[in-house]
Amino acid sequence: MQETLLKLISLGSIVLICISLVLVFLNLFGISNPIRTFMVRYRLNLLFLISLIGTLGSILLSIYFKLAPCELCWYQRLFLFSSPVIARIALLKNDTTAHIYIFWLSFIGLLISIYHSLLQSKIFAPDTVFCNPTSVIDCSVPQFVYYGFVTVPVISFSVFLLLLLISYDYKKI
């Protein structure tokens, strides 16, 4: 049961990355699409929903799957866990500028998840400032790998990437 659920979560992150790539492609080539209009219109709702699902998924990995977070996972959680709170307060207060805060939180979280992924793929040395190899959980060792590349930082990357794209201000284009 746990194995199947982890595979579904991993598959979901692949779907999020594909959706993000399609959105980037459509935006780069200036192709008008109803998805962008929908994203701008319901930006805060989407930010709240996706960040809440990401937060609950992160907690699910810790509690249900018993995967203890490493130091870099905690840094990523720091930037993810505040996003649903900000989005929910913005929805209640009708604050249409809150997406800016979530954009920057997602940007920093995305950078950490990229670094974490590169660390796990052995591109960076594990003895860095951000990851202590002598700690209980080694950041450079993936706790699971599905479909050849999906690990915890890749799942985090997919959530942060979609949050970043939704929170991006298209009016500046």
Tab-separated table of N, CA, C and O in Angstrom, residues 13-65:
chain	number	residue	atom	x	y	z
A	13	SER	N	4.076	14.236	-9.182
A	13	SER	CA	5.103	15.265	-9.350
A	13	SER	C	5.549	15.358	-10.809
A	13	SER	O	5.833	16.446	-11.306
A	14	ILE	N	5.587	14.229	-11.508
A	14	ILE	CA	5.907	14.255	-12.936
A	14	ILE	C	4.825	15.020	-13.697
A	14	ILE	O	5.120	15.823	-14.591
A	15	VAL	N	3.571	14.808	-13.333
A	15	VAL	CA	2.458	15.521	-13.971
A	15	VAL	C	2.576	17.025	-13.707
A	15	VAL	O	2.378	17.842	-14.622
A	16	LEU	N	2.925	17.411	-12.482
A	16	LEU	CA	3.090	18.833	-12.165
A	16	LEU	C	4.204	19.458	-12.999
A	16	LEU	O	4.078	20.588	-13.480
A	17	ILE	N	5.305	18.724	-13.175
A	17	ILE	CA	6.414	19.235	-13.981
A	17	ILE	C	5.973	19.387	-15.437
A	17	ILE	O	6.278	20.391	-16.091
A	18	CYS	N	5.227	18.423	-15.946
A	18	CYS	CA	4.730	18.502	-17.331
A	18	CYS	C	3.787	19.689	-17.507
A	18	CYS	O	3.883	20.430	-18.498
A	19	ILE	N	2.879	19.886	-16.565
A	19	ILE	CA	1.970	21.040	-16.620
A	19	ILE	C	2.774	22.336	-16.602
A	19	ILE	O	2.496	23.259	-17.378
A	20	SER	N	3.780	22.398	-15.751
A	20	SER	CA	4.620	23.595	-15.668
A	20	SER	C	5.348	23.849	-16.978
A	20	SER	O	5.435	24.995	-17.435
A	21	LEU	N	5.869	22.796	-17.589
A	21	LEU	CA	6.568	22.948	-18.868
A	21	LEU	C	5.630	23.433	-19.967
A	21	LEU	O	6.008	24.277	-20.789
A	22	VAL	N	4.411	22.923	-19.989
A	22	VAL	CA	3.423	23.381	-20.969
A	22	VAL	C	3.119	24.859	-20.750
A	22	VAL	O	3.050	25.641	-21.709
A	23	LEU	N	2.961	25.267	-19.502
A	23	LEU	CA	2.676	26.675	-19.203
A	23	LEU	C	3.827	27.573	-19.641
A	23	LEU	O	3.603	28.648	-20.209
A	24	VAL	N	5.051	27.139	-19.387
A	24	VAL	CA	6.217	27.919	-19.794
A	24	VAL	C	6.270	28.009	-21.325
A	24	VAL	O	6.512	29.074	-21.892
A	25	PHE	N	6.047	26.891	-21.999
A	25	PHE	CA	6.061	26.858	-23.460
A	25	PHE	C	5.013	27.806	-24.040
A	25	PHE	O	5.302	28.593	-24.948
A	26	LEU	N	3.797	27.741	-23.514
A	26	LEU	CA	2.731	28.610	-24.011
A	26	LEU	C	3.058	30.083	-23.789
A	26	LEU	O	2.792	30.936	-24.640
A	27	ASN	N	3.658	30.370	-22.649
A	27	ASN	CA	3.999	31.751	-22.329
A	27	ASN	C	5.162	32.254	-23.184
A	27	ASN	O	5.138	33.385	-23.658
A	28	LEU	N	6.165	31.412	-23.398
A	28	LEU	CA	7.325	31.817	-24.196
A	28	LEU	C	6.949	32.169	-25.628
A	28	LEU	O	7.495	33.108	-26.209
A	29	PHE	N	6.044	31.410	-26.183
A	29	PHE	CA	5.655	31.633	-27.561
A	29	PHE	C	4.407	32.514	-27.687
A	29	PHE	O	3.869	32.667	-28.781
A	30	GLY	N	3.976	33.081	-26.583
A	30	GLY	CA	2.860	34.019	-26.603
A	30	GLY	C	1.552	33.424	-27.078
A	30	GLY	O	0.727	34.132	-27.647
A	31	ILE	N	1.379	32.151	-26.861
A	31	ILE	CA	0.161	31.475	-27.289
A	31	ILE	C	-0.933	31.767	-26.271
A	31	ILE	O	-0.792	31.484	-25.081
A	32	SER	N	-1.994	32.345	-26.741
A	32	SER	CA	-3.113	32.663	-25.865
A	32	SER	C	-3.806	31.366	-25.447
A	32	SER	O	-4.051	30.482	-26.272
A	33	ASN	N	-4.059	31.257	-24.174
A	33	ASN	CA	-4.701	30.035	-23.687
A	33	ASN	C	-5.589	30.348	-22.492
A	33	ASN	O	-5.319	31.274	-21.736
A	34	PRO	N	-6.639	29.576	-22.334
A	34	PRO	CA	-7.552	29.801	-21.207
A	34	PRO	C	-6.945	29.417	-19.864
A	34	PRO	O	-7.409	29.872	-18.829
A	35	ILE	N	-5.891	28.617	-19.876
A	35	ILE	CA	-5.255	28.198	-18.621
A	35	ILE	C	-4.654	29.414	-17.917
A	35	ILE	O	-4.810	29.591	-16.707
A	36	ARG	N	-3.969	30.261	-18.680
A	36	ARG	CA	-3.347	31.446	-18.101
A	36	ARG	C	-4.398	32.390	-17.530
A	36	ARG	O	-4.245	32.929	-16.436
A	37	THR	N	-5.489	32.580	-18.256
A	37	THR	CA	-6.573	33.425	-17.773
A	37	THR	C	-7.152	32.867	-16.483
A	37	THR	O	-7.396	33.605	-15.527
A	38	PHE	N	-7.352	31.555	-16.448
A	38	PHE	CA	-7.867	30.888	-15.257
A	38	PHE	C	-6.899	31.051	-14.092
A	38	PHE	O	-7.311	31.331	-12.959
A	39	MET	N	-5.589	30.881	-14.376
A	39	MET	CA	-4.582	30.989	-13.316
A	39	MET	C	-4.541	32.391	-12.715
A	39	MET	O	-4.409	32.536	-11.500
A	40	VAL	N	-4.649	33.393	-13.547
A	40	VAL	CA	-4.608	34.760	-13.043
A	40	VAL	C	-5.878	35.077	-12.253
A	40	VAL	O	-5.822	35.697	-11.199
A	41	ARG	N	-7.016	34.616	-12.757
A	41	ARG	CA	-8.289	34.912	-12.100
A	41	ARG	C	-8.404	34.239	-10.730
A	41	ARG	O	-8.900	34.820	-9.776
A	42	TYR	N	-7.957	32.992	-10.633
A	42	TYR	CA	-8.069	32.229	-9.386
A	42	TYR	C	-6.708	31.983	-8.750
A	42	TYR	O	-6.492	30.957	-8.118
A	43	ARG	N	-5.812	32.943	-8.918
A	43	ARG	CA	-4.432	32.790	-8.466
A	43	ARG	C	-4.334	32.417	-6.983
A	43	ARG	O	-3.686	31.444	-6.624
A	44	LEU	N	-4.966	33.173	-6.118
A	44	LEU	CA	-4.842	32.915	-4.682
A	44	LEU	C	-5.466	31.584	-4.287
A	44	LEU	O	-4.937	30.870	-3.432
A	45	ASN	N	-6.585	31.246	-4.910
A	45	ASN	CA	-7.204	29.943	-4.623
A	45	ASN	C	-6.270	28.800	-5.018
A	45	ASN	O	-6.115	27.824	-4.278
A	46	LEU	N	-5.670	28.906	-6.206
A	46	LEU	CA	-4.747	27.873	-6.667
A	46	LEU	C	-3.496	27.804	-5.792
A	46	LEU	O	-3.018	26.715	-5.458
A	47	LEU	N	-2.974	28.974	-5.431
A	47	LEU	CA	-1.796	29.006	-4.564
A	47	LEU	C	-2.091	28.359	-3.220
A	47	LEU	O	-1.282	27.601	-2.681
A	48	PHE	N	-3.260	28.657	-2.679
A	48	PHE	CA	-3.641	28.056	-1.405
A	48	PHE	C	-3.773	26.542	-1.539
A	48	PHE	O	-3.217	25.782	-0.744
A	49	LEU	N	-4.491	26.093	-2.548
A	49	LEU	CA	-4.750	24.672	-2.723
A	49	LEU	C	-3.459	23.886	-2.977
A	49	LEU	O	-3.207	22.864	-2.327
A	50	ILE	N	-2.634	24.353	-3.879
A	50	ILE	CA	-1.402	23.622	-4.216
A	50	ILE	C	-0.410	23.638	-3.061
A	50	ILE	O	0.202	22.614	-2.739
A	51	SER	N	-0.251	24.780	-2.402
A	51	SER	CA	0.685	24.833	-1.277
A	51	SER	C	0.169	24.017	-0.089
A	51	SER	O	0.957	23.410	0.634
A	52	LEU	N	-1.144	23.976	0.101
A	52	LEU	CA	-1.705	23.147	1.173
A	52	LEU	C	-1.488	21.662	0.877
A	52	LEU	O	-1.084	20.899	1.763
A	53	ILE	N	-1.719	21.263	-0.359
A	53	ILE	CA	-1.487	19.867	-0.738
A	53	ILE	C	-0.006	19.519	-0.591
A	53	ILE	O	0.344	18.441	-0.092
A	54	GLY	N	0.872	20.431	-0.995
A	54	GLY	CA	2.309	20.198	-0.823
A	54	GLY	C	2.710	20.081	0.637
A	54	GLY	O	3.501	19.216	1.010
A	55	THR	N	2.131	20.938	1.469
A	55	THR	CA	2.421	20.891	2.905
A	55	THR	C	1.917	19.589	3.517
A	55	THR	O	2.644	18.917	4.264
A	56	LEU	N	0.678	19.225	3.197
A	56	LEU	CA	0.135	17.969	3.729
A	56	LEU	C	0.901	16.765	3.198
A	56	LEU	O	1.117	15.786	3.929
A	57	GLY	N	1.334	16.822	1.946
A	57	GLY	CA	2.136	15.736	1.384
A	57	GLY	C	3.468	15.592	2.096
A	57	GLY	O	3.936	14.480	2.347
A	58	SER	N	4.070	16.719	2.436
A	58	SER	CA	5.335	16.686	3.167
A	58	SER	C	5.161	16.068	4.550
A	58	SER	O	5.975	15.260	4.996
A	59	ILE	N	4.083	16.445	5.206
A	59	ILE	CA	3.798	15.871	6.532
A	59	ILE	C	3.468	14.382	6.401
A	59	ILE	O	3.874	13.569	7.237
A	60	LEU	N	2.756	14.016	5.337
A	60	LEU	CA	2.432	12.607	5.079
A	60	LEU	C	3.701	11.778	4.906
A	60	LEU	O	3.791	10.657	5.430
A	61	LEU	N	4.682	12.320	4.192
A	61	LEU	CA	5.943	11.599	4.015
A	61	LEU	C	6.632	11.348	5.355
A	61	LEU	O	7.238	10.302	5.561
A	62	SER	N	6.527	12.310	6.255
A	62	SER	CA	7.168	12.151	7.563
A	62	SER	C	6.407	11.217	8.486
A	62	SER	O	6.998	10.342	9.120
A	63	ILE	N	5.101	11.397	8.572
A	63	ILE	CA	4.315	10.655	9.559
A	63	ILE	C	3.912	9.275	9.058
A	63	ILE	O	4.150	8.266	9.729
A	64	TYR	N	3.327	9.198	7.881
A	64	TYR	CA	2.802	7.922	7.386
A	64	TYR	C	3.910	7.030	6.832
A	64	TYR	O	3.952	5.836	7.101
A	65	PHE	N	4.818	7.627	6.053
A	65	PHE	CA	5.875	6.835	5.435
A	65	PHE	C	7.129	6.738	6.297
A	65	PHE	O	8.078	6.066	5.930
